[in-house]
PDB file of C-alpha atoms in Angstrom:
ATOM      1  CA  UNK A   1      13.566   2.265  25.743  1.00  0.00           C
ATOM      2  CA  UNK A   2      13.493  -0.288  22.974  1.00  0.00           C
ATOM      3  CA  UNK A   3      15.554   0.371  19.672  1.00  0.00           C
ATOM      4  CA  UNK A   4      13.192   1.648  16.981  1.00  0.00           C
ATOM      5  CA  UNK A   5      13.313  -1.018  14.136  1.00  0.00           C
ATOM      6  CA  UNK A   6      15.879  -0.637  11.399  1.00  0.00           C
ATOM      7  CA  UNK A   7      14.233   0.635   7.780  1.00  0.00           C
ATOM      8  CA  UNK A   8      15.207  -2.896   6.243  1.00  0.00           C
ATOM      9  CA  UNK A   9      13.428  -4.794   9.029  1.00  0.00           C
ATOM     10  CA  UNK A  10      10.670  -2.598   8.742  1.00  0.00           C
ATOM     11  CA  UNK A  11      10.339  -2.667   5.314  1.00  0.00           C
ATOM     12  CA  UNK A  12      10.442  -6.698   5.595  1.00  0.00           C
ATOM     13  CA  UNK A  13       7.609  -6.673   8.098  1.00  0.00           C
ATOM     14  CA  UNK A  14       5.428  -4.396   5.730  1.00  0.00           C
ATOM     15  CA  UNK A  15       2.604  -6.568   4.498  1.00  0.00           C
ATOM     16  CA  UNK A  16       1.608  -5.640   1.001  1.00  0.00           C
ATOM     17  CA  UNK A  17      -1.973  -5.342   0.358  1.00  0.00           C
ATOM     18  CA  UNK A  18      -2.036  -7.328  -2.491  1.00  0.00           C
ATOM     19  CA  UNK A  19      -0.775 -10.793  -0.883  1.00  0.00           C
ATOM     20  CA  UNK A  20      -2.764 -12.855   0.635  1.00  0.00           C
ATOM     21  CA  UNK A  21      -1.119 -15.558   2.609  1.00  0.00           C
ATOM     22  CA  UNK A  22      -2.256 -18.471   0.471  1.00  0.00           C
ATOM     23  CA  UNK A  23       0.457 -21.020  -1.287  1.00  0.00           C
ATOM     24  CA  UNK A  24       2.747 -19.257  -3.830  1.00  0.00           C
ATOM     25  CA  UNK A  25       0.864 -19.504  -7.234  1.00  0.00           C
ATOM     26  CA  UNK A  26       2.415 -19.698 -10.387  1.00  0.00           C
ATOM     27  CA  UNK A  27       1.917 -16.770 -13.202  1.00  0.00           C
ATOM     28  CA  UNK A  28       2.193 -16.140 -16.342  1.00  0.00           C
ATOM     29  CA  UNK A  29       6.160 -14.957 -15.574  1.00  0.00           C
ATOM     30  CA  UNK A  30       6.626 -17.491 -12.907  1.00  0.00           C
ATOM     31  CA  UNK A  31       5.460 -20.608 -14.465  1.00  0.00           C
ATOM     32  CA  UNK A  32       6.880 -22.794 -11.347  1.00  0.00           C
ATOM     33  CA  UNK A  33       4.699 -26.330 -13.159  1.00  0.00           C
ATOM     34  CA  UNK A  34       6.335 -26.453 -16.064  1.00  0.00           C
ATOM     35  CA  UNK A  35       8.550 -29.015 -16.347  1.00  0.00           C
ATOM     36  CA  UNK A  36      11.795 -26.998 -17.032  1.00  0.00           C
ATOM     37  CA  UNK A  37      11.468 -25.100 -13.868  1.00  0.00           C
ATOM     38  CA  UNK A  38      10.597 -28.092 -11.714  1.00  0.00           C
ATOM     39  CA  UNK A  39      13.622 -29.872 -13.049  1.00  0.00           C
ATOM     40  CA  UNK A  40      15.908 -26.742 -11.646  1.00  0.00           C
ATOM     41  CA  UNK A  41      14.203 -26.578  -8.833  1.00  0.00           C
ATOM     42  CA  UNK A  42      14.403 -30.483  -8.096  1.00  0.00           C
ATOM     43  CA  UNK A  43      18.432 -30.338  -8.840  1.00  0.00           C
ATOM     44  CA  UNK A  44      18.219 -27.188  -6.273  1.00  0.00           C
ATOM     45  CA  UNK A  45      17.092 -28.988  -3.844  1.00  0.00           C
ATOM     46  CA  UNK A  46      19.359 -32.199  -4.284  1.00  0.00           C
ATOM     47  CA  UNK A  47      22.143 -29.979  -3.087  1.00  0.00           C
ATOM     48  CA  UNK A  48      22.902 -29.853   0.329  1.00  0.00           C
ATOM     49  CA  UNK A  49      19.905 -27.250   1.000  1.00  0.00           C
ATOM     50  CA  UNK A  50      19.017 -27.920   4.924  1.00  0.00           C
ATOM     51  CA  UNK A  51      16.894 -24.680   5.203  1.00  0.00           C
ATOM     52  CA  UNK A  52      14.783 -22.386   2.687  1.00  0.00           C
ATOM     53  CA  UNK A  53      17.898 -20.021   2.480  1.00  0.00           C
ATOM     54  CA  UNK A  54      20.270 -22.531   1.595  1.00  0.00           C
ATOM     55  CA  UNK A  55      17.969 -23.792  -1.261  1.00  0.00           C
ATOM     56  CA  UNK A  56      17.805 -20.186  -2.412  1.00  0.00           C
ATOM     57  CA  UNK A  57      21.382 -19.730  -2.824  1.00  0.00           C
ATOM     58  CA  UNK A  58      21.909 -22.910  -4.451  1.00  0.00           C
ATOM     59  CA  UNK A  59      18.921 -21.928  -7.013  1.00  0.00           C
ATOM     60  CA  UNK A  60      21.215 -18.490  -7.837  1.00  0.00           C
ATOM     61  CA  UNK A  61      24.120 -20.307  -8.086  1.00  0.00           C
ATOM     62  CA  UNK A  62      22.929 -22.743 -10.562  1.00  0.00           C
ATOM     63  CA  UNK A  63      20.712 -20.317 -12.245  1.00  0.00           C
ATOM     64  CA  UNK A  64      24.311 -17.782 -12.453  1.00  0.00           C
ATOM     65  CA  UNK A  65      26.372 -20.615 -14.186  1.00  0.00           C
ATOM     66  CA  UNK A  66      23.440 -21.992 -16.413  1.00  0.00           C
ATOM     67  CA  UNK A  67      21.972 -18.640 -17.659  1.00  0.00           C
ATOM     68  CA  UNK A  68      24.501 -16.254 -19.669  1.00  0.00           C
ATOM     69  CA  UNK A  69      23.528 -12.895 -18.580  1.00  0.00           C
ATOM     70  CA  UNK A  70      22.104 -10.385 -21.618  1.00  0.00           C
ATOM     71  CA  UNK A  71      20.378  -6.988 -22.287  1.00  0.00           C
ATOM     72  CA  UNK A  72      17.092  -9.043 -23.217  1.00  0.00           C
ATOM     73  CA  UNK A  73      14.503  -6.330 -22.743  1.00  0.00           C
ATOM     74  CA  UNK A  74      11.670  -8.340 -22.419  1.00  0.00           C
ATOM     75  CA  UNK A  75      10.757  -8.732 -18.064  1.00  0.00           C
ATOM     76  CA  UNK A  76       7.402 -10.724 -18.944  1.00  0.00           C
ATOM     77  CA  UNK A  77       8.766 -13.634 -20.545  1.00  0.00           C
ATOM     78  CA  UNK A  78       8.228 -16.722 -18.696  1.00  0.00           C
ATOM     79  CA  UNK A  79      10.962 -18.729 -16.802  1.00  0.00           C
ATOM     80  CA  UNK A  80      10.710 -21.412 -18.630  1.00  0.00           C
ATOM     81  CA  UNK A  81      11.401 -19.701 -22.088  1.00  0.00           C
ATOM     82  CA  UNK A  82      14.383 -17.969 -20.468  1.00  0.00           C
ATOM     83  CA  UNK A  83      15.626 -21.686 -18.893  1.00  0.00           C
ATOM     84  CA  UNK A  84      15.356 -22.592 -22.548  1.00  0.00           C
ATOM     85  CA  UNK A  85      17.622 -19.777 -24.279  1.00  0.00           C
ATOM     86  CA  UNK A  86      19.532 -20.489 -21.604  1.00  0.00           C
ATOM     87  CA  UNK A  87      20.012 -16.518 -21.299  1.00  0.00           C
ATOM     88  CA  UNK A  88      18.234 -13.716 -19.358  1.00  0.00           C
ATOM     89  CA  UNK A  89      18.573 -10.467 -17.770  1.00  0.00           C
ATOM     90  CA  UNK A  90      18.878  -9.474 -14.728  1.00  0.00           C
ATOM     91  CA  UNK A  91      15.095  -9.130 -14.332  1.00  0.00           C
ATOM     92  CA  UNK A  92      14.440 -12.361 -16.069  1.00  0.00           C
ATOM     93  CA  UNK A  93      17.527 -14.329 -13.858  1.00  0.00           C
ATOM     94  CA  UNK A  94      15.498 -12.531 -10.855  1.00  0.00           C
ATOM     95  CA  UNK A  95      12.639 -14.290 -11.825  1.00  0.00           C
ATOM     96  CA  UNK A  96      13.937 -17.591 -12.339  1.00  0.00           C
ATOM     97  CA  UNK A  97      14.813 -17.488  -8.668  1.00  0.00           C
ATOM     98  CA  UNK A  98      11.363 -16.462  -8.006  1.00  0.00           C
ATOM     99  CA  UNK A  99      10.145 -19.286  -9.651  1.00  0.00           C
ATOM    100  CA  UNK A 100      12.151 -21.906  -8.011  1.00  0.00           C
ATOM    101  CA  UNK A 101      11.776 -20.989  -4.683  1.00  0.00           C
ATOM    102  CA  UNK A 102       7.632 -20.851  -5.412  1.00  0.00           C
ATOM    103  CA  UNK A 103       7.771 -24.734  -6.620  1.00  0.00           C
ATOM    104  CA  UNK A 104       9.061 -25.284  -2.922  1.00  0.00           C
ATOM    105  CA  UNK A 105       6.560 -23.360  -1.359  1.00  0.00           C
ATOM    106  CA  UNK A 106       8.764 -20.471  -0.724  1.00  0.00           C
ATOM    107  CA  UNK A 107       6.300 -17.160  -0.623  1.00  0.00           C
ATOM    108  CA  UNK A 108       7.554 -14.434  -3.185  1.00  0.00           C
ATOM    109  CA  UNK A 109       6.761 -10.818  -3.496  1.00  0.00           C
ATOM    110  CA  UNK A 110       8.461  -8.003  -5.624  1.00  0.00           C
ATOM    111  CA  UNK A 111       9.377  -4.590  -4.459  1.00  0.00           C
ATOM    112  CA  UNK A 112       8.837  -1.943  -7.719  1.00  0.00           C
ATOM    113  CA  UNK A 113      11.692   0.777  -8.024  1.00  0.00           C
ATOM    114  CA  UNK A 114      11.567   3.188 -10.498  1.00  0.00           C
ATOM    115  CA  UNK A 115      15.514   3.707 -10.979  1.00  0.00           C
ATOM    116  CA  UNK A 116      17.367   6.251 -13.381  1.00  0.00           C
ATOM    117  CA  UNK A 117      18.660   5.700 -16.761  1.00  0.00           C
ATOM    118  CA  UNK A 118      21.385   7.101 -15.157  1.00  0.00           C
ATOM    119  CA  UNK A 119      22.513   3.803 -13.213  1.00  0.00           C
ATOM    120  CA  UNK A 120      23.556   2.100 -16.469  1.00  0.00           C
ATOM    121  CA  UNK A 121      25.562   4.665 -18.397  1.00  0.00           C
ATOM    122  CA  UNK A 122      28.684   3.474 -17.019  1.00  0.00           C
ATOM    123  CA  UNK A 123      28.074   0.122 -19.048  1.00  0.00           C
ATOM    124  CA  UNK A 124      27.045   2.134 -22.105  1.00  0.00           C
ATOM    125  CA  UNK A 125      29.476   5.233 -22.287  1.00  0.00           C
ATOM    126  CA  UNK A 126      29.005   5.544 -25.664  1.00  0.00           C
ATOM    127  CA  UNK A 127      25.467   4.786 -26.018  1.00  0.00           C
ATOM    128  CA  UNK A 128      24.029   6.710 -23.410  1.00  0.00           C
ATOM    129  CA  UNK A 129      21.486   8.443 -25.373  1.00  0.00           C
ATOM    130  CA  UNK A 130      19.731   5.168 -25.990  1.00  0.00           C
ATOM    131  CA  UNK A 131      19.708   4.397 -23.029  1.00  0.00           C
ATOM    132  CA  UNK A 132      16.050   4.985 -21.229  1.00  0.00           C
ATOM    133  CA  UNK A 133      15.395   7.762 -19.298  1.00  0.00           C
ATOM    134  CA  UNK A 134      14.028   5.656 -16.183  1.00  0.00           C
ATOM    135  CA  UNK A 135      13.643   1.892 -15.398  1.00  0.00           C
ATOM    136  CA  UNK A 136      10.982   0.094 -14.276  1.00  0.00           C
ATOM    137  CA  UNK A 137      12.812  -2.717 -11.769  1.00  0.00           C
ATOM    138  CA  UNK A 138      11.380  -5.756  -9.739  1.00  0.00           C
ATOM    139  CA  UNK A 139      13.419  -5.961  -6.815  1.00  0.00           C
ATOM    140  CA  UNK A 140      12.473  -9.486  -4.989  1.00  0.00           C
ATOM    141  CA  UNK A 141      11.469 -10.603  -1.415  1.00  0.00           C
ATOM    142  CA  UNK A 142      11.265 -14.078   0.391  1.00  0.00           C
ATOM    143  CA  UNK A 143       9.381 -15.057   2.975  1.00  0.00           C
ATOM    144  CA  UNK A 144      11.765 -16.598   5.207  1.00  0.00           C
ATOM    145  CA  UNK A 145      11.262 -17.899   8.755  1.00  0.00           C
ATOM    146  CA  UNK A 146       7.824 -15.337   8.656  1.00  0.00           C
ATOM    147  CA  UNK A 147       9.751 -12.206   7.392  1.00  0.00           C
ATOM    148  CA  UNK A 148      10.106 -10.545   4.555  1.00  0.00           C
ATOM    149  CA  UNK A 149      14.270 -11.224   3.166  1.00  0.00           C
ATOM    150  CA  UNK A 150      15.217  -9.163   0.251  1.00  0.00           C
ATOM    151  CA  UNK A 151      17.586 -10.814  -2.150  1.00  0.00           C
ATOM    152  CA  UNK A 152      19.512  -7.936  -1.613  1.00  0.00           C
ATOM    153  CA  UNK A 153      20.175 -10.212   1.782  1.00  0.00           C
ATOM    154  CA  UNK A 154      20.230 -13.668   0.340  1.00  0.00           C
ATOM    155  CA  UNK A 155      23.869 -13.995   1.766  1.00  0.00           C
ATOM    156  CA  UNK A 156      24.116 -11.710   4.364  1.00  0.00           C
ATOM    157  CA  UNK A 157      22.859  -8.525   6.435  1.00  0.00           C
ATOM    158  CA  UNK A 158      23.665  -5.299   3.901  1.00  0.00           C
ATOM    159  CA  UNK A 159      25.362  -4.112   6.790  1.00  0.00           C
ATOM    160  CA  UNK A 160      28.037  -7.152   6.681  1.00  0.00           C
ATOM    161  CA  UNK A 161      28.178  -7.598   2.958  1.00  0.00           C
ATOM    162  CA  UNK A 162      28.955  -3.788   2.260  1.00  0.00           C
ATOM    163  CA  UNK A 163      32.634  -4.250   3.897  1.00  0.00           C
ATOM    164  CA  UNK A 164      32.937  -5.669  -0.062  1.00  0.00           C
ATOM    165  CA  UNK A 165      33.746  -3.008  -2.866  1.00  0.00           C
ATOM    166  CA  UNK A 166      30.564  -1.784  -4.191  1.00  0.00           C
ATOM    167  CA  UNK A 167      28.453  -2.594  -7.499  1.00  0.00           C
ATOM    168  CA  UNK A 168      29.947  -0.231  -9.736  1.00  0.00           C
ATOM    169  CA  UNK A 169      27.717  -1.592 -12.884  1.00  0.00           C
ATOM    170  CA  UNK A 170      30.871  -1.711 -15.117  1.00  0.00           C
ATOM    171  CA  UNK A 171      32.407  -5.087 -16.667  1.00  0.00           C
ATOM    172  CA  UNK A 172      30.823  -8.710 -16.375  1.00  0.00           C
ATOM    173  CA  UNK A 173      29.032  -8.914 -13.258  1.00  0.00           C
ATOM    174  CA  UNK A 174      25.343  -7.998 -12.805  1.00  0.00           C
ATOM    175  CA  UNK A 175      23.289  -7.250 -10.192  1.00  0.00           C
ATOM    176  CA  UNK A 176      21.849 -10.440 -10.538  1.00  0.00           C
ATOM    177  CA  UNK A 177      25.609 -11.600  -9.313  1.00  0.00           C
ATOM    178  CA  UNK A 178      26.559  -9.066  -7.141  1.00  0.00           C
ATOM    179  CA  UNK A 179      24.230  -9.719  -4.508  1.00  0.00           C
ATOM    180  CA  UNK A 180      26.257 -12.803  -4.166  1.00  0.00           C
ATOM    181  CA  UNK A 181      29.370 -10.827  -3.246  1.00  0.00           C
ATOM    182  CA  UNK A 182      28.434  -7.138  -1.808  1.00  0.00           C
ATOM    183  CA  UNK A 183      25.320  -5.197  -0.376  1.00  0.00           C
ATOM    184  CA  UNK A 184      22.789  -3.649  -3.113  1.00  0.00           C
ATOM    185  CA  UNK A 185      21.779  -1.238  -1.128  1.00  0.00           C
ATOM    186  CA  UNK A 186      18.812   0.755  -2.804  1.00  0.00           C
ATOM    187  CA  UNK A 187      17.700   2.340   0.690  1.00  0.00           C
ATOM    188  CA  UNK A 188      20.039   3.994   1.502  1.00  0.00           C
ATOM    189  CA  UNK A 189      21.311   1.406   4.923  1.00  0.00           C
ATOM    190  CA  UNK A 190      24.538   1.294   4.481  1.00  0.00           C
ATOM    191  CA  UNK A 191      26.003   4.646   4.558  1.00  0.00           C
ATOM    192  CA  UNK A 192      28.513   3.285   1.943  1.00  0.00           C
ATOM    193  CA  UNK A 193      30.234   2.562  -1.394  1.00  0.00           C
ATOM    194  CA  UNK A 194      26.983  -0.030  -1.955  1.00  0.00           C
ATOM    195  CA  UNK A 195      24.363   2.746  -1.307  1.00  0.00           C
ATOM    196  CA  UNK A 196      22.504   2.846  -4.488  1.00  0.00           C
ATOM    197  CA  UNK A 197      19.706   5.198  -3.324  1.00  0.00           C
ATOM    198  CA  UNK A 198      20.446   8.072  -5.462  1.00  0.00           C
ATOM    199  CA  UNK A 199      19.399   6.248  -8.497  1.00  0.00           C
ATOM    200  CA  UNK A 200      16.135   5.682  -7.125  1.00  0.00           C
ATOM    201  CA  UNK A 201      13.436   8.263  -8.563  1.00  0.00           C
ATOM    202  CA  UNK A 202      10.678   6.372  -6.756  1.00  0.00           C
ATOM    203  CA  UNK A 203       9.676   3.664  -4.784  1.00  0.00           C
ATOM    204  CA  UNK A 204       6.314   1.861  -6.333  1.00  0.00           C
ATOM    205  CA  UNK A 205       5.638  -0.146  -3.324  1.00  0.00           C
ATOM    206  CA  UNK A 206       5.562  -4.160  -2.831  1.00  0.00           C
ATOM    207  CA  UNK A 207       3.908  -6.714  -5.146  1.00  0.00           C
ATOM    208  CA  UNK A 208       2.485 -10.099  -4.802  1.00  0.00           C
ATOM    209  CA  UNK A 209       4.278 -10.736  -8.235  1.00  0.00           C
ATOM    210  CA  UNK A 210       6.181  -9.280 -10.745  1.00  0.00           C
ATOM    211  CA  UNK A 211       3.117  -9.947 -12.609  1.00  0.00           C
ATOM    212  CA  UNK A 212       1.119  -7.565 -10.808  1.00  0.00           C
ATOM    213  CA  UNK A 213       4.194  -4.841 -11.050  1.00  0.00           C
ATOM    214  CA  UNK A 214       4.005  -4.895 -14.363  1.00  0.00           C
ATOM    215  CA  UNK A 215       0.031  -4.962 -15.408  1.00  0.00           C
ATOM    216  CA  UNK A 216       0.216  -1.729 -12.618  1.00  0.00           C
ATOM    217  CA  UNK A 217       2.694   0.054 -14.289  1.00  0.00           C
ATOM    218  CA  UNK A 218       3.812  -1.390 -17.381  1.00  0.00           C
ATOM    219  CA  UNK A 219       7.628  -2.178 -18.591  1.00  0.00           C
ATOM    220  CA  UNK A 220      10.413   0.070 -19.274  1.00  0.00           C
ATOM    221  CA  UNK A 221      10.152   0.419 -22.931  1.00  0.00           C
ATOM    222  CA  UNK A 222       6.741  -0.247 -24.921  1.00  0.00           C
ATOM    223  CA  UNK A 223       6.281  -3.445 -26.714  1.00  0.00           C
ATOM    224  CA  UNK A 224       7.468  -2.263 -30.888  1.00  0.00           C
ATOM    225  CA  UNK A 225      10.730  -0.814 -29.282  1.00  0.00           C
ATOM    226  CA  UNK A 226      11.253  -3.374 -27.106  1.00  0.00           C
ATOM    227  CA  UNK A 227      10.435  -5.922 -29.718  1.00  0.00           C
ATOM    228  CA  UNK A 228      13.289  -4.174 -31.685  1.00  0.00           C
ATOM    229  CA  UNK A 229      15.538  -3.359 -28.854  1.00  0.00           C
ATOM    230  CA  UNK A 230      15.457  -6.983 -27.823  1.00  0.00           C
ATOM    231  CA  UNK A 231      16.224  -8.272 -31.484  1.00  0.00           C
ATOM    232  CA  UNK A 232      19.520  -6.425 -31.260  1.00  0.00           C
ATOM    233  CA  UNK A 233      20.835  -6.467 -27.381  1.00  0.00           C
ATOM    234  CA  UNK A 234      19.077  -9.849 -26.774  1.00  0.00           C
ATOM    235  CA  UNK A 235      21.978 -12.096 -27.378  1.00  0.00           C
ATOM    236  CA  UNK A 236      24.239  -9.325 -26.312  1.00  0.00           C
ATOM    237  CA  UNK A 237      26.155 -10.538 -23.116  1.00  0.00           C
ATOM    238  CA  UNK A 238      26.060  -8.263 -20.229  1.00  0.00           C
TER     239      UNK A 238
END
């Protein structure tokens, strides 16, 4: 009898309803033309990028040693603001990647998660009552090779990369970096230190952009708190 699929390659095959095949488009968020983003994306690819994959990873390295990591709160802002500041958050780094990859033709979808408050408090111990209750997250795909690649597999199969000590979302590095080093494993996959599925209050389903996540369900915190959140943990490194 032949294996049932795994949940991950499942879940990569899964066609969303809302994309549609055609060339990746730029949005409001993912403003691939502008001339910042091309520029990034042109140095990506004079790297030694010989497939889609490689050109990825060379995108999130140069986007992890140009962009200094902060608490901005703000996950519509356009990649070309955050290239500018020259610091982003997780969501915003996310996006840049996003972006890149669409100015080389590389299809892009996100995943929604609605993930608990309760995943940060180990970077705020002392300000956990600020923190919010739940947490709207775009989780991104890539259409690699005609499937479906979560970043969470950029570098590897979860399966390999969670031999690695898990994200424990304490210190300096992100999730935004840790997918570079160990499996983010929001599913459940790994049976391990990296499974992150308890956090997950509920899964919102796949996106043609983070765009579309958003208008659908709005960000974590509405705009006159965010507005003030983001003038205080904005240039606030992570």
């Amino acid at each position: 009898m032949k294996p049932s699929p795994s949940p991950s390659r499942r879940r990569r095959a899964a066609v969303h309803r809302e994309t549609s095949g055609r060339e990746p488009s730029a949005t409001p968020i993912l403003d691939w033309q502008h001339p910042r983003v091309l520029e990034l994306a042109t140095e990506a690819r004079r790297k030694d990028t010989s497939t889609d994959r490689d050109l990825l990873i060379t995108a999130h390295r140069l986007i992890t040693a140009r962009i200094r990591p902060v608490y901005a709160m703000n996950d519509t802002q356009p990649v070309s603001r955050t290239l500018l500041l020259e610091r982003g958050s997780c969501s915003q780094r996310l996006a840049a990647l996003e972006a890149v990859g669409r100015a080389h033709g590389i299809a892009s979808r996100v995943r929604g998660l609605l993930v608990s408050g309760r995943f940060w408090h180990p970077r705020f111990p002392r300000l956990r009552a600020l923190v919010p209750r739940q947490v709207v997250l775009a989780w991104p795909e890539f259409l690699l090779d005609g499937e479906w690649v979560t970043v969470s597999e950029l570098y590897g199969e979860l399966n390999t990369l969670r031999r690695k000590e898990g994200f424990t979302n304490i210190g300096a590095e992100t999730l935004f970096d840790a997918v570079a080093r160990t499996a983010v494993d929001w599913d459940g996959i790994t049976g391990s230190s990296c499974d992150l599925s308890n956090y997950v209050l509920a899964d919102l389903g796949y996106f043609s952009s983070r765009d579309a996540l958003f208008r659908a369900h709005g960000q974590t915190l509405c705009t006159p708190v965010r507005i003030t959140a983001d003038l205080v943990m904005g240039r606030r490194s992570a």
